[in-house]
Amino acid sequence: MARISLSVYITAQTVNERGSDPAALRRMIDDITAVGAKKVFIETWRGGGIVEEGTLRSVKAAFEAEGFETATGIMPVRGRDPLLEGTDDWDSHKTLGGNSRWGADICYSRPWSREEIQRALKRGAAVFDEYIIDDALCTQCTCTYCREKRGDKSWVDYRQDLLVDVSREDIVGAARSVNPNIHMILKFPQWYDRLHCYGYDTARQPALFDATWIGTETRDPDTGDFGYTPQYEGFFNVRWHKDAEPNLQGAWFD
């Protein structure tokens, strides 16, 4: 049986907060060391908030000095993220999104939204050799821009075609324009048979990336959201993606 290798994902807000405080950075390194992780993903962008290149480099250097592997990531949401509550970025990037009821996913029919994603990818790729796209590369927007560009396509077809293009041009293309050899990872969420409804394409997107990962969503079952039952679905979801995507290399625990 293969050995499990643990990594930890550090959000952009945490990178900004602790990366500028030597004592806080030291505590974070010690805490992550204590759980047995050997790798960290140091996030570049989340909810419209971007980490300065100097901060990315200094946090990267601090972890590597302790023997960690390092990579970066992006959480492609426009705001309304619980991790940003109380900060200037909470719900302040409405120009990136349309009328989604989630209030977080980005409207990729807007050119300036795609330009912002490109900026984030280039920033991270200038510092790191590996980049993971966290599990929100999706949209359910039906705004004026989306309706005009959709034409006669179904919403599923339009969103999948759109996000395949975003993946190719604005994510992988943008990153490799700065760092041609960067290792690109797409993380799929655990949405079972609903992935396609919001733009994910398990047939076409994996080939654009070097690897895929899959979320398990194995959260605390003691809640009405999960019916007070353990979440075994994560196991089946991982097995399905493993069969569908030959480059599946990791799973994510929330």
PDB file of C-alpha atoms in Angstrom, residues 133-138 186-198 200 212-219 231-242 250-254:
ATOM      1  CA  ILE A 133      -6.833  25.510  -8.493  1.00  0.00           C
ATOM      2  CA  ASP A 134      -9.119  25.059  -5.502  1.00  0.00           C
ATOM      3  CA  ASP A 135     -12.595  23.633  -5.916  1.00  0.00           C
ATOM      4  CA  ALA A 136     -14.611  26.688  -6.969  1.00  0.00           C
ATOM      5  CA  LEU A 137     -13.790  26.943 -10.677  1.00  0.00           C
ATOM      6  CA  CYS A 138     -17.485  27.058 -11.433  1.00  0.00           C
ATOM      7  CA  LEU A 186      -7.150  21.113 -10.889  1.00  0.00           C
ATOM      8  CA  LYS A 187      -9.082  20.177  -7.756  1.00  0.00           C
ATOM      9  CA  PHE A 188     -12.623  18.949  -8.350  1.00  0.00           C
ATOM     10  CA  PRO A 189     -15.291  19.429  -5.674  1.00  0.00           C
ATOM     11  CA  GLN A 190     -17.476  16.593  -4.450  1.00  0.00           C
ATOM     12  CA  TRP A 191     -20.662  17.323  -6.351  1.00  0.00           C
ATOM     13  CA  TYR A 192     -21.311  13.780  -7.561  1.00  0.00           C
ATOM     14  CA  ASP A 193     -23.452  13.926 -10.708  1.00  0.00           C
ATOM     15  CA  ARG A 194     -23.896  17.724 -10.631  1.00  0.00           C
ATOM     16  CA  LEU A 195     -20.395  18.827 -11.648  1.00  0.00           C
ATOM     17  CA  HIS A 196     -21.442  19.620 -15.214  1.00  0.00           C
ATOM     18  CA  CYS A 197     -24.293  21.877 -14.106  1.00  0.00           C
ATOM     19  CA  TYR A 198     -21.848  24.556 -12.977  1.00  0.00           C
ATOM     20  CA  TYR A 200     -16.900  21.399 -14.601  1.00  0.00           C
ATOM     21  CA  THR A 212      -6.234  16.452 -10.731  1.00  0.00           C
ATOM     22  CA  TRP A 213      -7.199  16.248  -7.081  1.00  0.00           C
ATOM     23  CA  ILE A 214     -10.623  15.598  -5.591  1.00  0.00           C
ATOM     24  CA  GLY A 215     -12.370  16.989  -2.534  1.00  0.00           C
ATOM     25  CA  THR A 216     -13.900  14.532  -0.069  1.00  0.00           C
ATOM     26  CA  GLU A 217     -16.095  16.913   1.993  1.00  0.00           C
ATOM     27  CA  THR A 218     -15.847  14.562   4.972  1.00  0.00           C
ATOM     28  CA  ARG A 219     -16.983  17.154   7.482  1.00  0.00           C
ATOM     29  CA  GLN A 231     -20.071  10.888   4.912  1.00  0.00           C
ATOM     30  CA  TYR A 232     -19.075   7.728   3.066  1.00  0.00           C
ATOM     31  CA  GLU A 233     -19.831   9.316  -0.287  1.00  0.00           C
ATOM     32  CA  GLY A 234     -16.331  10.779  -0.397  1.00  0.00           C
ATOM     33  CA  PHE A 235     -14.886   7.288  -0.855  1.00  0.00           C
ATOM     34  CA  PHE A 236     -17.088   6.514  -3.838  1.00  0.00           C
ATOM     35  CA  ASN A 237     -16.476   9.936  -5.354  1.00  0.00           C
ATOM     36  CA  VAL A 238     -12.714   9.479  -5.206  1.00  0.00           C
ATOM     37  CA  ARG A 239     -12.992   6.045  -6.814  1.00  0.00           C
ATOM     38  CA  TRP A 240     -15.167   7.410  -9.626  1.00  0.00           C
ATOM     39  CA  HIS A 241     -12.730  10.228 -10.380  1.00  0.00           C
ATOM     40  CA  LYS A 242      -9.803   7.811 -10.246  1.00  0.00           C
ATOM     41  CA  GLY A 250      -4.545  13.571  -4.494  1.00  0.00           C
ATOM     42  CA  ALA A 251      -7.585  13.977  -2.271  1.00  0.00           C
ATOM     43  CA  TRP A 252      -8.598  16.841  -0.037  1.00  0.00           C
ATOM     44  CA  PHE A 253     -10.042  16.655   3.471  1.00  0.00           C
ATOM     45  CA  ASP A 254     -12.322  19.485   4.637  1.00  0.00           C
TER      46      ASP A 254
END
